[in-house]
GROMACS .gro file of C-alpha atoms in nm:
model
  348
    1MET     CA    1  -0.291  -3.018  -4.913
    2ILE     CA    2  -0.006  -3.063  -4.659
    3PHE     CA    3   0.267  -2.803  -4.648
    4MET     CA    4   0.617  -2.908  -4.547
    5ILE     CA    5   0.778  -2.597  -4.402
    6SER     CA    6   1.146  -2.538  -4.327
    7CYS     CA    7   1.228  -2.226  -4.124
    8SER     CA    8   1.558  -2.189  -4.302
    9ASP     CA    9   1.373  -2.126  -4.628
   10TYR     CA   10   1.236  -1.805  -4.485
   11HIS     CA   11   1.535  -1.699  -4.269
   12SER     CA   12   1.611  -1.389  -4.473
   13TYR     CA   13   1.252  -1.271  -4.447
   14TYR     CA   14   1.252  -1.295  -4.068
   15LYS     CA   15   1.618  -1.191  -4.001
   16ASN     CA   16   1.516  -0.848  -3.872
   17MET     CA   17   1.226  -0.980  -3.663
   18ASN     CA   18   1.256  -1.089  -3.298
   19ILE     CA   19   1.076  -1.419  -3.352
   20CYS     CA   20   1.166  -1.779  -3.269
   21ASN     CA   21   1.165  -2.061  -3.521
   22ALA     CA   22   0.826  -2.185  -3.404
   23GLY     CA   23   0.692  -1.835  -3.431
   24ARG     CA   24   0.811  -1.815  -3.790
   25VAL     CA   25   0.613  -2.124  -3.877
   26MET     CA   26   0.302  -1.992  -3.704
   27ALA     CA   27   0.330  -1.662  -3.885
   28LEU     CA   28   0.365  -1.840  -4.220
   29LEU     CA   29   0.069  -2.060  -4.147
   30GLY     CA   30  -0.129  -1.749  -4.060
   31LEU     CA   31  -0.041  -1.594  -4.394
   32LEU     CA   32  -0.137  -1.913  -4.581
   33ALA     CA   33  -0.474  -1.917  -4.406
   34LEU     CA   34  -0.526  -1.542  -4.474
   35PHE     CA   35  -0.479  -1.592  -4.847
   36GLY     CA   36  -0.690  -1.905  -4.864
   37MET     CA   37  -0.396  -2.143  -4.898
   38GLY     CA   38  -0.438  -2.320  -4.569
   39GLN     CA   39  -0.648  -2.629  -4.516
   40ALA     CA   40  -0.801  -2.793  -4.211
   41VAL     CA   41  -0.591  -3.065  -4.049
   42ALA     CA   42  -0.758  -3.403  -4.055
   43ALA     CA   43  -0.826  -3.561  -3.716
   44GLU     CA   44  -0.815  -3.913  -3.588
   45ARG     CA   45  -1.123  -3.958  -3.369
   46GLU     CA   46  -1.140  -4.247  -3.121
   47TYR     CA   47  -1.457  -4.406  -2.992
   48TRP     CA   48  -1.501  -4.693  -2.746
   49VAL     CA   49  -1.813  -4.898  -2.796
   50ALA     CA   50  -1.937  -5.211  -2.623
   51ALA     CA   51  -2.218  -5.448  -2.712
   52GLU     CA   52  -2.417  -5.560  -2.404
   53LYS     CA   53  -2.731  -5.755  -2.318
   54VAL     CA   54  -3.010  -5.551  -2.159
   55THR     CA   55  -3.379  -5.561  -2.088
   56TRP     CA   56  -3.565  -5.311  -2.307
   57ASN     CA   57  -3.911  -5.159  -2.233
   58TYR     CA   58  -4.091  -5.029  -2.541
   59ALA     CA   59  -4.328  -4.815  -2.332
   60PRO     CA   60  -4.176  -4.730  -1.995
   61SER     CA   61  -4.485  -4.534  -1.885
   62GLY     CA   62  -4.702  -4.838  -1.940
   63LYS     CA   63  -4.945  -4.605  -2.120
   64ASN     CA   64  -5.050  -4.491  -2.462
   65LEU     CA   65  -4.938  -4.132  -2.438
   66ILE     CA   66  -5.081  -4.033  -2.779
   67LYS     CA   67  -5.441  -4.150  -2.728
   68PRO     CA   68  -5.472  -4.245  -2.358
   69ASP     CA   69  -5.830  -4.362  -2.386
   70ASP     CA   70  -5.732  -4.622  -2.648
   71GLY     CA   71  -5.474  -4.793  -2.430
   72LEU     CA   72  -5.187  -4.998  -2.573
   73GLY     CA   73  -5.406  -5.266  -2.731
   74VAL     CA   74  -5.247  -5.600  -2.814
   75TRP     CA   75  -4.909  -5.424  -2.836
   76GLY     CA   76  -4.917  -5.369  -2.461
   77LYS     CA   77  -4.951  -5.737  -2.374
   78THR     CA   78  -4.575  -5.761  -2.320
   79LEU     CA   79  -4.353  -5.452  -2.312
   80THR     CA   80  -4.014  -5.573  -2.190
   81TYR     CA   81  -3.782  -5.801  -2.386
   82PRO     CA   82  -3.416  -5.906  -2.377
   83LYS     CA   83  -3.221  -5.697  -2.628
   84TYR     CA   84  -2.861  -5.633  -2.731
   85ARG     CA   85  -2.738  -5.274  -2.750
   86TYR     CA   86  -2.431  -5.070  -2.835
   87PHE     CA   87  -2.308  -4.837  -2.556
   88GLY     CA   88  -2.044  -4.566  -2.583
   89TYR     CA   89  -1.771  -4.541  -2.318
   90LYS     CA   90  -1.533  -4.268  -2.218
   91ASP     CA   91  -1.219  -4.472  -2.265
   92GLY     CA   92  -1.077  -4.821  -2.304
   93ARG     CA   93  -1.140  -4.916  -1.943
   94TYR     CA   94  -1.509  -4.944  -2.030
   95LYS     CA   95  -1.613  -4.822  -1.688
   96GLU     CA   96  -1.789  -4.487  -1.755
   97ARG     CA   97  -2.065  -4.485  -2.009
   98LEU     CA   98  -2.121  -4.181  -2.230
   99VAL     CA   99  -2.453  -4.007  -2.163
  100GLN     CA  100  -2.705  -4.043  -2.444
  101PRO     CA  101  -2.975  -3.784  -2.519
  102GLU     CA  102  -3.314  -3.901  -2.410
  103TRP     CA  103  -3.446  -3.897  -2.768
  104ALA     CA  104  -3.179  -4.151  -2.879
  105GLY     CA  105  -3.378  -4.438  -2.725
  106ILE     CA  106  -3.235  -4.773  -2.832
  107LEU     CA  107  -2.977  -4.626  -3.074
  108GLY     CA  108  -2.610  -4.682  -3.011
  109PRO     CA  109  -2.365  -4.392  -2.959
  110GLN     CA  110  -2.357  -4.137  -3.236
  111LEU     CA  111  -2.018  -4.129  -3.405
  112ARG     CA  112  -1.913  -3.800  -3.561
  113ALA     CA  113  -1.650  -3.693  -3.811
  114GLU     CA  114  -1.557  -3.422  -4.060
  115VAL     CA  115  -1.462  -3.513  -4.414
  116GLY     CA  116  -1.089  -3.597  -4.405
  117ASP     CA  117  -1.097  -3.752  -4.059
  118THR     CA  118  -1.028  -4.112  -3.962
  119LEU     CA  119  -1.247  -4.298  -3.711
  120LYS     CA  120  -1.081  -4.547  -3.477
  121VAL     CA  121  -1.365  -4.745  -3.325
  122HIS     CA  122  -1.265  -4.979  -3.042
  123PHE     CA  123  -1.531  -5.247  -3.010
  124LEU     CA  124  -1.572  -5.478  -2.713
  125ASN     CA  125  -1.819  -5.762  -2.729
  126LYS     CA  126  -1.957  -5.813  -2.378
  127THR     CA  127  -2.236  -6.047  -2.491
  128ASP     CA  128  -2.277  -6.420  -2.542
  129ARG     CA  129  -2.261  -6.434  -2.925
  130PRO     CA  130  -2.027  -6.315  -3.202
  131LEU     CA  131  -2.106  -5.960  -3.313
  132SER     CA  132  -1.955  -5.680  -3.519
  133MET     CA  133  -1.987  -5.318  -3.626
  134HIS     CA  134  -2.047  -5.272  -3.999
  135PRO     CA  135  -2.061  -4.908  -4.122
  136HIS     CA  136  -2.234  -4.765  -4.424
  137GLY     CA  137  -2.080  -4.493  -4.635
  138VAL     CA  138  -1.723  -4.465  -4.499
  139PHE     CA  139  -1.406  -4.609  -4.651
  140TYR     CA  140  -1.251  -4.924  -4.501
  141ASP     CA  141  -1.032  -5.220  -4.587
  142LYS     CA  142  -1.148  -5.580  -4.562
  143LYS     CA  143  -1.038  -5.615  -4.198
  144SER     CA  144  -1.255  -5.322  -4.097
  145GLU     CA  145  -1.565  -5.418  -4.295
  146GLY     CA  146  -1.728  -5.576  -3.991
  147ALA     CA  147  -1.914  -5.830  -4.213
  148ASP     CA  148  -1.884  -6.135  -4.440
  149ALA     CA  149  -1.670  -6.347  -4.208
  150ALA     CA  150  -1.639  -6.629  -4.459
  151SER     CA  151  -1.464  -6.415  -4.719
  152ALA     CA  152  -1.088  -6.396  -4.768
  153GLY     CA  153  -0.912  -6.139  -4.549
  154ALA     CA  154  -1.212  -6.068  -4.324
  155GLY     CA  155  -1.039  -6.135  -3.991
  156ILE     CA  156  -1.172  -6.116  -3.638
  157GLY     CA  157  -1.356  -5.784  -3.701
  158ALA     CA  158  -1.616  -5.961  -3.911
  159ALA     CA  159  -1.735  -6.165  -3.610
  160VAL     CA  160  -1.585  -6.052  -3.280
  161PRO     CA  161  -1.617  -6.345  -3.027
  162PRO     CA  162  -1.775  -6.296  -2.686
  163GLY     CA  163  -1.530  -6.126  -2.450
  164LYS     CA  164  -1.297  -6.013  -2.731
  165SER     CA  165  -1.230  -5.674  -2.885
  166PHE     CA  166  -1.132  -5.529  -3.221
  167THR     CA  167  -1.042  -5.184  -3.348
  168TYR     CA  168  -1.207  -5.076  -3.675
  169THR     CA  169  -1.042  -4.809  -3.888
  170TRP     CA  170  -1.287  -4.614  -4.101
  171VAL     CA  171  -1.169  -4.332  -4.327
  172VAL     CA  172  -1.411  -4.048  -4.383
  173ASP     CA  173  -1.303  -3.941  -4.734
  174GLU     CA  174  -1.478  -3.708  -4.977
  175ALA     CA  175  -1.706  -3.985  -5.099
  176SER     CA  176  -1.823  -4.036  -4.739
  177GLY     CA  177  -1.935  -3.680  -4.697
  178PRO     CA  178  -2.224  -3.463  -4.818
  179GLY     CA  179  -2.278  -3.445  -5.190
  180PRO     CA  180  -2.343  -3.126  -5.391
  181THR     CA  181  -2.713  -3.116  -5.303
  182ASP     CA  182  -2.684  -3.248  -4.949
  183PRO     CA  183  -2.697  -3.035  -4.636
  184SER     CA  184  -2.371  -2.972  -4.443
  185SER     CA  185  -2.402  -3.304  -4.255
  186ILE     CA  186  -2.541  -3.641  -4.352
  187VAL     CA  187  -2.619  -3.966  -4.175
  188TRP     CA  188  -2.488  -4.321  -4.220
  189LEU     CA  189  -2.600  -4.633  -4.036
  190TYR     CA  190  -2.386  -4.883  -3.854
  191HIS     CA  191  -2.504  -5.221  -3.725
  192SER     CA  192  -2.390  -5.573  -3.651
  193HIS     CA  193  -2.350  -5.793  -3.955
  194VAL     CA  194  -2.265  -6.143  -3.839
  195MET     CA  195  -2.626  -6.262  -3.871
  196GLU     CA  196  -2.751  -5.931  -3.997
  197GLU     CA  197  -3.110  -6.051  -4.049
  198GLU     CA  198  -3.133  -6.096  -3.667
  199GLU     CA  199  -2.901  -5.840  -3.515
  200ALA     CA  200  -3.071  -5.517  -3.614
  201ASN     CA  201  -3.387  -5.665  -3.465
  202LEU     CA  202  -3.193  -5.733  -3.146
  203GLY     CA  203  -3.121  -5.357  -3.118
  204LEU     CA  204  -2.768  -5.333  -3.253
  205VAL     CA  205  -2.805  -5.013  -3.453
  206GLY     CA  206  -2.639  -4.669  -3.446
  207THR     CA  207  -2.550  -4.377  -3.671
  208ILE     CA  208  -2.249  -4.192  -3.802
  209ILE     CA  209  -2.287  -3.816  -3.875
  210VAL     CA  210  -2.040  -3.674  -4.133
  211THR     CA  211  -1.989  -3.299  -4.170
  212ARG     CA  212  -1.869  -3.134  -4.488
  213GLN     CA  213  -1.505  -3.034  -4.473
  214GLY     CA  214  -1.457  -2.680  -4.338
  215MET     CA  215  -1.803  -2.664  -4.181
  216ALA     CA  216  -1.726  -2.822  -3.841
  217ARG     CA  217  -1.778  -2.616  -3.528
  218SER     CA  218  -1.418  -2.670  -3.417
  219ALA     CA  219  -1.132  -2.920  -3.436
  220ARG     CA  220  -1.278  -3.085  -3.126
  221ASP     CA  221  -1.641  -3.070  -3.227
  222PRO     CA  222  -1.713  -3.196  -3.582
  223SER     CA  223  -2.086  -3.111  -3.570
  224PRO     CA  224  -2.192  -2.863  -3.843
  225ASN     CA  225  -2.163  -2.491  -3.768
  226ASP     CA  226  -2.472  -2.393  -3.967
  227VAL     CA  227  -2.735  -2.569  -3.753
  228ASP     CA  228  -2.840  -2.532  -3.390
  229GLN     CA  229  -2.969  -2.885  -3.323
  230GLU     CA  230  -2.955  -3.228  -3.481
  231PHE     CA  231  -3.200  -3.508  -3.406
  232THR     CA  232  -3.194  -3.869  -3.530
  233THR     CA  233  -3.499  -4.089  -3.588
  234LEU     CA  234  -3.499  -4.467  -3.654
  235PHE     CA  235  -3.833  -4.591  -3.785
  236MET     CA  236  -3.838  -4.969  -3.741
  237ILE     CA  237  -4.078  -5.249  -3.657
  238PHE     CA  238  -3.916  -5.488  -3.409
  239ASN     CA  239  -4.043  -5.846  -3.441
  240GLU     CA  240  -4.043  -5.993  -3.088
  241GLU     CA  241  -4.280  -6.289  -3.113
  242ASN     CA  242  -4.222  -6.458  -3.451
  243GLY     CA  243  -4.468  -6.240  -3.634
  244GLU     CA  244  -4.750  -6.241  -3.377
  245GLU     CA  245  -4.917  -5.898  -3.385
  246SER     CA  246  -4.867  -5.839  -3.013
  247GLY     CA  247  -4.491  -5.866  -3.066
  248MET     CA  248  -4.470  -5.638  -3.372
  249LYS     CA  249  -4.342  -5.321  -3.202
  250HIS     CA  250  -4.384  -5.027  -3.437
  251THR     CA  251  -4.123  -4.793  -3.295
  252ILE     CA  252  -3.946  -4.467  -3.324
  253ASN     CA  253  -3.598  -4.519  -3.173
  254GLY     CA  254  -3.731  -4.826  -2.995
  255ARG     CA  255  -4.035  -4.665  -2.824
  256ILE     CA  256  -4.408  -4.686  -2.903
  257PHE     CA  257  -4.720  -4.476  -2.838
  258GLY     CA  258  -4.544  -4.152  -2.746
  259ASN     CA  259  -4.298  -4.300  -2.498
  260LEU     CA  260  -4.000  -4.151  -2.682
  261LYS     CA  261  -3.917  -3.814  -2.523
  262GLY     CA  262  -3.655  -3.543  -2.558
  263TYR     CA  263  -3.726  -3.389  -2.900
  264ASP     CA  264  -3.729  -3.030  -2.767
  265THR     CA  265  -3.657  -2.721  -2.973
  266SER     CA  266  -3.789  -2.367  -3.017
  267ILE     CA  267  -3.917  -2.136  -3.285
  268GLY     CA  268  -3.644  -2.008  -3.517
  269LYS     CA  269  -3.388  -2.274  -3.438
  270ARG     CA  270  -3.205  -2.433  -3.725
  271VAL     CA  271  -3.289  -2.801  -3.680
  272ARG     CA  272  -3.158  -3.094  -3.882
  273TRP     CA  273  -3.340  -3.428  -3.870
  274HIS     CA  274  -3.146  -3.741  -3.964
  275VAL     CA  275  -3.406  -4.003  -4.062
  276VAL     CA  276  -3.315  -4.373  -4.102
  277ALA     CA  277  -3.503  -4.700  -4.130
  278LEU     CA  278  -3.424  -5.068  -4.098
  279GLY     CA  279  -3.629  -5.389  -4.104
  280ASN     CA  280  -3.832  -5.594  -4.350
  281GLU     CA  281  -4.073  -5.537  -4.637
  282THR     CA  282  -4.325  -5.385  -4.392
  283ASP     CA  283  -4.077  -5.110  -4.297
  284ASN     CA  284  -4.192  -4.866  -4.564
  285HIS     CA  285  -4.249  -4.548  -4.369
  286THR     CA  286  -4.378  -4.201  -4.442
  287VAL     CA  287  -4.238  -3.976  -4.169
  288HIS     CA  288  -4.462  -3.676  -4.094
  289TRP     CA  289  -4.407  -3.370  -3.876
  290HIS     CA  290  -4.717  -3.177  -3.771
  291ALA     CA  291  -4.731  -2.800  -3.810
  292GLN     CA  292  -4.385  -2.765  -3.971
  293THR     CA  293  -4.216  -2.829  -4.303
  294VAL     CA  294  -3.871  -2.956  -4.391
  295LEU     CA  295  -3.634  -2.888  -4.681
  296ASP     CA  296  -3.552  -3.224  -4.836
  297HIS     CA  297  -3.271  -3.170  -5.090
  298GLY     CA  298  -3.435  -2.861  -5.231
  299ARG     CA  299  -3.791  -2.997  -5.202
  300ARG     CA  300  -4.028  -2.843  -4.943
  301THR     CA  301  -4.243  -3.108  -4.776
  302ASP     CA  302  -4.376  -3.226  -4.443
  303VAL     CA  303  -4.348  -3.601  -4.524
  304VAL     CA  304  -4.028  -3.792  -4.595
  305GLU     CA  305  -4.033  -4.149  -4.734
  306VAL     CA  306  -3.788  -4.412  -4.608
  307LEU     CA  307  -3.734  -4.781  -4.686
  308PRO     CA  308  -3.522  -5.037  -4.494
  309ALA     CA  309  -3.159  -4.911  -4.475
  310SER     CA  310  -3.263  -4.569  -4.610
  311MET     CA  311  -3.075  -4.269  -4.474
  312THR     CA  312  -3.160  -3.906  -4.534
  313SER     CA  313  -3.108  -3.568  -4.367
  314VAL     CA  314  -3.355  -3.278  -4.385
  315ASP     CA  315  -3.361  -2.926  -4.247
  316MET     CA  316  -3.632  -2.740  -4.058
  317ILE     CA  317  -3.681  -2.401  -3.895
  318PRO     CA  318  -3.981  -2.447  -3.663
  319ARG     CA  319  -4.234  -2.165  -3.699
  320SER     CA  320  -4.523  -2.275  -3.479
  321ALA     CA  321  -4.498  -2.331  -3.101
  322GLY     CA  322  -4.669  -2.637  -2.950
  323ASN     CA  323  -4.641  -3.005  -2.861
  324TRP     CA  324  -4.658  -3.169  -3.204
  325LEU     CA  325  -4.699  -3.518  -3.341
  326LEU     CA  326  -4.417  -3.695  -3.523
  327HIS     CA  327  -4.534  -4.024  -3.675
  328CYS     CA  328  -4.539  -4.265  -3.962
  329HIS     CA  329  -4.837  -4.188  -4.184
  330VAL     CA  330  -4.900  -4.554  -4.286
  331ASP     CA  331  -5.237  -4.621  -4.124
  332ASP     CA  332  -5.170  -4.953  -3.953
  333HIS     CA  333  -4.831  -4.830  -3.830
  334MET     CA  334  -4.997  -4.531  -3.661
  335MET     CA  335  -5.254  -4.763  -3.507
  336ALA     CA  336  -4.973  -4.986  -3.373
  337GLY     CA  337  -4.797  -4.700  -3.196
  338MET     CA  338  -4.541  -4.554  -3.440
  339SER     CA  339  -4.589  -4.201  -3.306
  340THR     CA  340  -4.436  -3.962  -3.060
  341ARG     CA  341  -4.451  -3.593  -2.978
  342TRP     CA  342  -4.188  -3.320  -3.007
  343ASN     CA  343  -4.203  -2.982  -2.845
  344VAL     CA  344  -4.149  -2.641  -3.002
  345ALA     CA  345  -4.115  -2.363  -2.745
  346PRO     CA  346  -4.187  -2.000  -2.824
  347GLY     CA  347  -3.881  -1.819  -2.960
  348LYS     CA  348  -3.696  -1.569  -2.739
   0.00000   0.00000   0.00000
């Protein structure tokens, strides 16, 4: 609800108070908030994202860090490939990249919003092919769909040409946010959708995290106030060599055989895992955390199932210190390197 306030309406109330007009408004807003009549003001959040060509290494260490004696097998024959990635920037000059957490791997910048916000995403295509940003979950009009270029009303945002830019407007309404049985924040995918069957495999994937209205840490920080840490995992098999086994990279966030690092937490922390998947019919994954359990929409488990384009968010309070495995429990996926480790430090 938006309150239109005129100071003159309350002049008689304040006539004996030494308070300026602005002060009267602030006092009234304070009273409204005190009695539960106030409501958070929606924000417009701007992001600057560029698509760029890079060289990606699936195992920077050159080693199998899960079972060193086994080596990398056929999957280590070639480790570096040309890829396309989304990068976040500080502003529209596209000079200073935003720093990504180490665990993000190949993922694009994480976009955040609270229910009621609007996302303005400025996209610059710095590559050699038309690309886009297509979001899941949020509300948009046809011009901001980022897909289906041949349809009426699509516009340039459906296929941004090389060297060009476009600003997407995505509204985070109630239907974009957590449902009644969801935790206080949920995850949505975004990805390029010009030739969508190719572009996720190129590496053009990222996530949007939406927090329930009233549960953001602050107006500036829309992350949820009831968790201490949030991690994101993309389980996906990248096909680099037209189906040849050596090119089927079974990854977590674009890394294989324990080469993804940075999942560090401690006993007693409130940790939320956002789990997503993309790919083909082989991308049916059973995500398993060793030594801990998660709460999955009221169900206690230590395995979460995901299919291509699945998105789910689960909660954990680590209770056992150690350096633990996180992996897909499908046998041939484990064998091909879809594993990493995450560290739980002793609590203070």
